Amino acid sequence: MRGYVLRRLLLIIPTLLLLVLGTQFLATLAPGDPAENYARLHSTSGVATPAQIAHARVLLGLNRPFFVRYVAWIAGAVHGDLGVSFTRNTHVAAEIGSRLGATLELALTALGLTIIVATPLGAFAAMRHGSWFDHTLRAGSLLLASIPGFFLAYVLIEVFGTQLNLLPVAGREEASSIVLPAVALSAGGIATASRLLRASMLEVLGEDYIRTARGKGLSSVRVVARHALPNAALPVITVLGTLLGYLLAGSVVIETVFAWPGVGQLLAEAVAERDYPTIQGLVVIAGAFFLIINLLVDLSYRFLDPRVRLAKQ
Amino acid sequence: MTAQEAIAWSEAVAAVPEGRRWRRLRVLLRDRAAVAGAVLLLLFVLASIFAPLLTPYGPNTTDFTNTLSGPGVHHWLGTDDLGRDELTRILYGGRVSIGMAVVAATLSAAIGLTLGLISGYFGGVFDLVLMRVVDGLQALPGLLLAFAVAGLLGAGLLNIEIAVIAVWWTGYARVVRSMVLSLRERAFVEAARGTGATNRMIIIRHILPNVVGPATVLATLELAHVLLALAALSFLGLGVAPPTAEWGTMLSQAKDFFDRAPQLLIYPGLAITLVALASNLMGDGLRDALDPRLQRDVTVRCVAAR
């Protein structure tokens, strides 16, 4: 077991090195000269002289060869230094650090909302398999999975912000500011999770131990809550990592629409300004985050399902 | 879809005799939701192809005396900030939006299929390196990586296509590779090798036909995802340059007028939603028709009903 965890942790390192290489390669390949952009942004006239561009090139370290920059970036990253943003004069690591809380707050709220809403929906649809509720859920989840997140966000703004004037539509100042972004972000996840839970619940409801529980005379609520749901939830737990990834990717668009000051908005801005160090830093941090999350999900599965553990021994 | 599911599908499809395949097609045709999805998708495709016949306006015909007007007799869906007819732009926009999604989904499938075939059949160093690359690309959520790639490459139609394809091929490669791993050990491949067939012949004649079906299903299922990913990239300003009518770019432009003319955002948003819904309905039906577990589902229902 310890060997397995160690091996998985060690495998994270080459994957991250590959991500750094890939992002740096793409940044080199991209048209346009970052040094010129930087010099232009920082000159008062809006035009950069050749001397200013040359100065910017040295300042940003772009005069060094590709491989030297690669090694230097990794050496910096090991010490928590992800370089300096091209456009905002801040350290990338500090900028990401100051925004991470807002994004995690939003993503975890959306994840919580997804679980709270999807669990009863999926369970009930499985219990009433083939009923009108089941069909409505299928149609509803297909619709939710088809709406672009930013479109749903604007519909929510129009209805709850402009028409009903109930909820704040931008920023993070009030406690209720999180409601609309969290709802917009969780919609797709609710669709996926409720369908998944329904499918796995249908399988579990056909098992012998459910028949035994029914035979004992347990009420149908008790059978579902105590016997079926915990077992049906197992396959859903394996996709929680994917779901969280989906939520964080969606937060790029949702944070932009609702002016939520998180890393998603930072990525959208960095992408628009082609601020390579910020993009690279975000990609590598997100990569490390997801590799660890996926490892934790795999481990929790082995921990929660005794059958997986026994099969391994 | 996991690799195991894909293998189960391919085996179920391959095991079905010709007559039963038609029955599966009939199952698909009986699924009213799937048929509705296919019809809706076809309508959108035809409407955008025949756009010049359906509307008297051009997609870039401006009318500065009539800007941001609501729906009316002359302009069914109103006009945008430059007085261009919104319905016309949606019809023409479909060409770019649907076209881009189909190209991205097809190319990702083709690239993933080819690399997965080679990697699974020959193994070795190529397989090892390819799988590490796939691991690296799949470490991040697809959409997030597509944002990063498009951000590094810069805005533009070609760049967001590259970004989406660069991310989406990995799924096909992984699924096809694991299917080939089990196929190449099968008796019919052994028999072909015994008759002196070359590796190339075995791959093309014996392995490819068994892999193409599931890969096509996957591509259909992914069409909606690709469409939504491209729309999100366009929305962030990475898409097609403004004068061209394209749904994602239209949405991105409309957000500046959202308080005055929310309908400019609603219409292209609905167009994307409807096309994504149509492909999702079709994909869902296709999965049901091909899924060997459907029968088990029926038995589950019998047990659960008691």
Short mmCIF file of C-alpha atoms in Angstrom, two decimals, chain B:
data_model
loop_
_atom_site.label_atom_id
_atom_site.label_comp_id
_atom_site.label_asym_id
_atom_site.label_seq_id
_atom_site.Cartn_x
_atom_site.Cartn_y
_atom_site.Cartn_z
CA MET B 1 -16.71 6.41 -21.39
CA THR B 2 -14.16 4.12 -19.82
CA ALA B 3 -11.97 1.70 -21.73
CA GLN B 4 -13.86 -1.29 -20.36
CA GLU B 5 -17.15 0.09 -21.60
CA ALA B 6 -15.67 0.71 -25.04
CA ILE B 7 -14.39 -2.85 -25.21
CA ALA B 8 -17.78 -4.16 -24.10
CA TRP B 9 -19.44 -2.14 -26.84
CA SER B 10 -17.08 -3.17 -29.56
CA GLU B 11 -17.46 -6.83 -28.65
CA ALA B 12 -21.21 -6.56 -28.39
CA VAL B 13 -21.42 -4.82 -31.76
CA ALA B 14 -19.01 -7.25 -33.42
CA ALA B 15 -20.88 -10.24 -31.98
CA VAL B 16 -24.22 -9.13 -33.34
CA PRO B 17 -25.17 -10.84 -36.64
CA GLU B 18 -26.07 -8.62 -39.59
CA GLY B 19 -29.82 -9.02 -39.08
CA ARG B 20 -29.63 -7.94 -35.47
CA ARG B 21 -27.65 -4.85 -36.37
CA TRP B 22 -30.68 -3.72 -38.30
CA ARG B 23 -32.75 -4.41 -35.24
CA ARG B 24 -30.46 -2.13 -33.30
CA LEU B 25 -31.00 0.54 -35.93
CA ARG B 26 -34.74 0.03 -35.49
CA VAL B 27 -34.31 0.39 -31.72
CA LEU B 28 -32.57 3.68 -32.42
CA LEU B 29 -35.34 4.81 -34.78
CA ARG B 30 -38.00 3.91 -32.21
CA ASP B 31 -36.26 6.14 -29.64
CA ARG B 32 -38.30 9.26 -30.26
CA ALA B 33 -35.90 11.51 -28.37
CA ALA B 34 -32.93 10.37 -30.47
CA VAL B 35 -34.88 10.85 -33.70
CA ALA B 36 -35.99 14.31 -32.54
CA GLY B 37 -32.33 15.14 -31.84
CA ALA B 38 -31.23 13.97 -35.28
CA VAL B 39 -34.02 15.93 -36.99
CA LEU B 40 -33.20 19.09 -35.00
CA LEU B 41 -29.50 18.81 -35.85
CA LEU B 42 -30.33 18.23 -39.53
CA LEU B 43 -32.62 21.30 -39.53
CA PHE B 44 -29.84 23.50 -38.12
CA VAL B 45 -27.33 22.16 -40.65
CA LEU B 46 -29.70 22.67 -43.60
CA ALA B 47 -30.73 26.14 -42.39
CA SER B 48 -27.13 27.29 -42.20
CA ILE B 49 -26.18 25.74 -45.56
CA PHE B 50 -29.16 27.35 -47.31
CA ALA B 51 -28.93 30.61 -45.35
CA PRO B 52 -28.68 32.80 -48.52
CA LEU B 53 -32.05 31.40 -49.71
CA LEU B 54 -33.75 31.90 -46.35
CA THR B 55 -32.92 35.51 -45.66
CA PRO B 56 -32.89 38.67 -47.80
CA TYR B 57 -30.04 40.20 -45.75
CA GLY B 58 -26.31 39.56 -45.74
CA PRO B 59 -24.58 38.57 -42.49
CA ASN B 60 -22.54 41.80 -42.54
CA THR B 61 -25.12 44.19 -44.00
CA THR B 62 -25.22 47.11 -41.56
CA ASP B 63 -28.06 49.58 -41.07
CA PHE B 64 -27.07 52.38 -38.70
CA THR B 65 -30.59 53.84 -38.70
CA ASN B 66 -31.94 50.70 -37.09
CA THR B 67 -29.65 49.40 -34.34
CA LEU B 68 -30.46 47.25 -31.30
CA SER B 69 -34.11 46.94 -32.34
CA GLY B 70 -36.29 44.22 -30.84
CA PRO B 71 -38.02 41.46 -32.81
CA GLY B 72 -40.27 42.80 -35.58
CA VAL B 73 -41.82 42.14 -38.99
CA HIS B 74 -38.74 43.03 -41.07
CA HIS B 75 -36.18 41.69 -38.64
CA TRP B 76 -37.76 38.63 -37.01
CA LEU B 77 -35.17 38.51 -34.22
CA GLY B 78 -34.28 42.20 -34.30
CA THR B 79 -30.94 43.83 -35.11
CA ASP B 80 -27.59 44.10 -33.33
CA ASP B 81 -25.51 47.13 -32.36
CA LEU B 82 -24.52 47.74 -36.01
CA GLY B 83 -28.04 47.20 -37.35
CA ARG B 84 -27.22 43.74 -38.75
CA ASP B 85 -30.13 41.29 -38.90
CA GLU B 86 -29.78 38.92 -35.93
CA LEU B 87 -31.57 35.94 -37.56
CA THR B 88 -29.34 36.21 -40.63
CA ARG B 89 -26.22 36.24 -38.46
CA ILE B 90 -27.45 33.19 -36.54
CA LEU B 91 -28.13 31.29 -39.79
CA TYR B 92 -24.71 32.15 -41.24
CA GLY B 93 -23.07 31.71 -37.82
CA GLY B 94 -24.20 28.09 -37.81
CA ARG B 95 -21.89 27.40 -40.75
CA VAL B 96 -18.85 28.39 -38.72
CA SER B 97 -19.97 27.12 -35.30
CA ILE B 98 -21.32 23.72 -36.35
CA GLY B 99 -18.61 23.32 -38.99
CA MET B 100 -15.85 23.99 -36.46
CA ALA B 101 -17.33 21.52 -33.97
CA VAL B 102 -17.65 18.77 -36.61
CA VAL B 103 -14.09 19.34 -37.85
CA ALA B 104 -12.67 19.35 -34.31
CA ALA B 105 -14.59 16.21 -33.27
CA THR B 106 -13.64 14.35 -36.48
CA LEU B 107 -9.95 15.30 -36.43
CA SER B 108 -9.60 14.46 -32.71
CA ALA B 109 -11.14 11.05 -33.42
CA ALA B 110 -8.91 10.45 -36.46
CA ILE B 111 -5.71 11.45 -34.65
CA GLY B 112 -6.60 9.51 -31.49
CA LEU B 113 -7.62 6.46 -33.55
CA THR B 114 -4.38 6.40 -35.56
CA LEU B 115 -2.08 6.92 -32.56
CA GLY B 116 -4.08 4.47 -30.44
CA LEU B 117 -3.84 1.79 -33.17
CA ILE B 118 -0.07 2.15 -33.53
CA SER B 119 0.52 2.39 -29.80
CA GLY B 120 -1.67 -0.59 -28.93
CA TYR B 121 -0.49 -2.84 -31.76
CA PHE B 122 3.26 -2.29 -31.66
CA GLY B 123 3.75 -1.29 -28.00
CA GLY B 124 7.37 -0.53 -27.14
CA VAL B 125 8.94 2.90 -26.68
CA PHE B 126 6.33 4.67 -28.82
CA ASP B 127 3.58 3.30 -26.58
CA LEU B 128 5.44 4.30 -23.42
CA VAL B 129 6.09 7.88 -24.58
CA LEU B 130 2.58 8.33 -26.01
CA MET B 131 0.94 7.17 -22.80
CA ARG B 132 3.06 9.59 -20.71
CA VAL B 133 1.97 12.41 -23.03
CA VAL B 134 -1.66 11.32 -22.67
CA ASP B 135 -1.23 11.19 -18.87
CA GLY B 136 0.18 14.70 -18.90
CA LEU B 137 -2.61 16.09 -21.05
CA GLN B 138 -5.29 14.31 -19.03
CA ALA B 139 -3.87 15.58 -15.73
CA LEU B 140 -5.84 18.76 -16.34
CA PRO B 141 -9.57 19.10 -17.04
CA GLY B 142 -9.94 19.27 -20.83
CA LEU B 143 -11.53 22.70 -20.98
CA LEU B 144 -8.90 24.22 -18.68
CA LEU B 145 -6.09 22.90 -20.86
CA ALA B 146 -7.85 24.14 -24.00
CA PHE B 147 -8.04 27.62 -22.42
CA ALA B 148 -4.31 27.51 -21.69
CA VAL B 149 -3.32 26.26 -25.16
CA ALA B 150 -5.52 28.81 -26.94
CA GLY B 151 -4.23 31.51 -24.59
CA LEU B 152 -0.63 30.67 -25.39
CA LEU B 153 -1.28 30.47 -29.15
CA GLY B 154 -3.44 33.59 -29.30
CA ALA B 155 -6.95 34.23 -30.63
CA GLY B 156 -8.27 32.96 -33.94
CA LEU B 157 -10.35 30.23 -35.55
CA LEU B 158 -7.40 27.97 -36.35
CA ASN B 159 -5.86 28.36 -32.89
CA ILE B 160 -8.98 27.39 -30.96
CA GLU B 161 -9.44 24.39 -33.29
CA ILE B 162 -5.85 23.36 -32.51
CA ALA B 163 -6.46 23.91 -28.79
CA VAL B 164 -9.56 21.71 -28.74
CA ILE B 165 -8.05 18.95 -30.92
CA ALA B 166 -4.82 18.98 -28.86
CA VAL B 167 -6.89 18.20 -25.78
CA TRP B 168 -9.63 15.93 -27.17
CA TRP B 169 -7.58 13.30 -29.08
CA THR B 170 -6.25 11.77 -25.85
CA GLY B 171 -9.56 10.16 -24.91
CA TYR B 172 -9.81 8.32 -28.25
CA ALA B 173 -6.15 7.28 -28.14
CA ARG B 174 -6.57 5.70 -24.72
CA VAL B 175 -9.82 3.90 -25.54
CA VAL B 176 -8.61 2.62 -28.95
CA ARG B 177 -5.26 1.51 -27.50
CA SER B 178 -6.88 -0.65 -24.84
CA MET B 179 -9.28 -2.12 -27.42
CA VAL B 180 -6.37 -3.00 -29.72
CA LEU B 181 -4.47 -4.56 -26.79
CA SER B 182 -7.22 -7.16 -26.42
CA LEU B 183 -7.97 -7.48 -30.16
CA ARG B 184 -4.40 -8.31 -31.18
CA GLU B 185 -4.45 -11.43 -28.96
CA ARG B 186 -7.62 -12.76 -30.58
CA ALA B 187 -7.71 -15.89 -32.73
CA PHE B 188 -8.61 -14.14 -35.99
CA VAL B 189 -5.53 -11.94 -35.76
CA GLU B 190 -3.40 -14.97 -35.00
CA ALA B 191 -4.94 -16.73 -38.02
CA ALA B 192 -4.26 -13.76 -40.30
CA ARG B 193 -0.66 -13.68 -39.13
CA GLY B 194 -0.44 -17.40 -39.85
CA THR B 195 -1.47 -16.85 -43.45
CA GLY B 196 1.45 -14.43 -43.84
CA ALA B 197 -0.39 -11.12 -43.57
CA THR B 198 1.84 -8.13 -42.87
CA ASN B 199 1.32 -5.93 -39.80
CA ARG B 200 -0.11 -3.20 -41.99
CA MET B 201 -2.67 -5.58 -43.50
CA ILE B 202 -3.64 -6.94 -40.09
CA ILE B 203 -4.19 -3.44 -38.72
CA ILE B 204 -6.18 -2.18 -41.69
CA ARG B 205 -8.18 -5.32 -42.56
CA HIS B 206 -8.71 -6.96 -39.19
CA ILE B 207 -8.28 -4.52 -36.33
CA LEU B 208 -9.47 -1.19 -37.73
CA PRO B 209 -12.99 -2.44 -38.65
CA ASN B 210 -13.51 -3.54 -35.04
CA VAL B 211 -12.44 -0.17 -33.65
CA VAL B 212 -14.13 2.26 -36.04
CA GLY B 213 -17.68 1.65 -34.73
CA PRO B 214 -17.08 2.54 -31.08
CA ALA B 215 -14.85 5.47 -32.10
CA THR B 216 -17.70 6.86 -34.23
CA VAL B 217 -20.10 6.58 -31.30
CA LEU B 218 -17.59 8.36 -29.08
CA ALA B 219 -17.20 11.14 -31.65
CA THR B 220 -20.98 11.64 -31.78
CA LEU B 221 -21.12 11.77 -27.99
CA GLU B 222 -18.28 14.30 -27.97
CA LEU B 223 -19.79 16.62 -30.59
CA ALA B 224 -21.82 18.51 -27.97
CA HIS B 225 -18.80 18.81 -25.65
CA VAL B 226 -16.61 20.13 -28.46
CA LEU B 227 -19.29 22.63 -29.51
CA LEU B 228 -19.59 23.91 -25.92
CA ALA B 229 -15.80 24.09 -25.48
CA LEU B 230 -15.40 26.10 -28.68
CA ALA B 231 -18.23 28.40 -27.57
CA ALA B 232 -16.56 28.98 -24.19
CA LEU B 233 -13.24 29.80 -25.90
CA SER B 234 -14.98 32.22 -28.26
CA PHE B 235 -16.84 33.76 -25.34
CA LEU B 236 -13.52 34.58 -23.64
CA GLY B 237 -12.54 36.48 -26.77
CA LEU B 238 -10.27 33.80 -28.22
CA GLY B 239 -12.48 32.89 -31.16
CA VAL B 240 -13.14 34.10 -34.66
CA ALA B 241 -12.36 37.78 -35.30
CA PRO B 242 -15.47 40.03 -34.92
CA PRO B 243 -16.99 40.78 -38.34
CA THR B 244 -17.48 37.05 -39.03
CA ALA B 245 -20.80 35.71 -37.78
CA GLU B 246 -20.10 32.93 -35.26
CA TRP B 247 -22.31 32.07 -32.27
CA GLY B 248 -19.62 32.20 -29.57
CA THR B 249 -18.19 35.48 -30.87
CA MET B 250 -21.71 36.93 -31.19
CA LEU B 251 -22.30 36.07 -27.53
CA SER B 252 -19.01 37.60 -26.53
CA GLN B 253 -19.91 40.83 -28.35
CA ALA B 254 -23.48 40.86 -27.01
CA LYS B 255 -22.36 40.93 -23.37
CA ASP B 256 -21.44 44.61 -23.77
CA PHE B 257 -25.06 45.44 -24.62
CA PHE B 258 -26.59 43.01 -22.16
CA ASP B 259 -28.43 45.62 -20.07
CA ARG B 260 -29.98 47.29 -23.15
CA ALA B 261 -30.53 44.32 -25.48
CA PRO B 262 -30.40 41.01 -23.59
CA GLN B 263 -32.02 39.27 -26.59
CA LEU B 264 -28.75 39.57 -28.54
CA LEU B 265 -27.22 37.21 -26.00
CA ILE B 266 -30.26 34.97 -25.67
CA TYR B 267 -30.61 34.00 -29.38
CA PRO B 268 -27.09 32.73 -30.11
CA GLY B 269 -27.09 31.15 -26.64
CA LEU B 270 -30.28 29.28 -27.52
CA ALA B 271 -28.82 28.24 -30.87
CA ILE B 272 -25.77 26.69 -29.15
CA THR B 273 -27.99 25.06 -26.50
CA LEU B 274 -30.33 23.55 -29.11
CA VAL B 275 -27.54 22.11 -31.27
CA ALA B 276 -25.76 20.74 -28.18
CA LEU B 277 -29.07 19.27 -26.96
CA ALA B 278 -29.71 17.71 -30.40
CA SER B 279 -26.29 16.01 -30.41
CA ASN B 280 -26.71 14.92 -26.79
CA LEU B 281 -30.12 13.36 -27.55
CA MET B 282 -28.66 11.58 -30.56
CA GLY B 283 -25.61 10.37 -28.64
CA ASP B 284 -27.76 9.19 -25.73
CA GLY B 285 -30.00 7.21 -28.10
CA LEU B 286 -27.00 5.74 -29.92
CA ARG B 287 -25.51 4.65 -26.60
CA ASP B 288 -28.79 3.01 -25.55
CA ALA B 289 -29.12 1.21 -28.91
CA LEU B 290 -25.58 -0.15 -28.78
CA ASP B 291 -25.26 -0.70 -25.05
CA PRO B 292 -25.29 -4.41 -24.23
CA ARG B 293 -26.09 -3.49 -20.63
CA LEU B 294 -29.50 -2.32 -21.69
CA GLN B 295 -30.82 -5.85 -21.32
CA ARG B 296 -29.45 -5.99 -17.81
CA ASP B 297 -31.22 -2.72 -17.14
CA VAL B 298 -34.50 -4.43 -17.97
CA THR B 299 -33.80 -7.31 -15.58
CA VAL B 300 -32.87 -4.78 -12.91
CA ARG B 301 -36.22 -3.14 -13.42
CA CYS B 302 -37.99 -6.48 -12.97
CA VAL B 303 -36.18 -7.14 -9.71
CA ALA B 304 -36.62 -3.61 -8.41
CA ALA B 305 -40.32 -3.67 -9.16
CA ARG B 306 -40.96 -6.55 -6.77
#
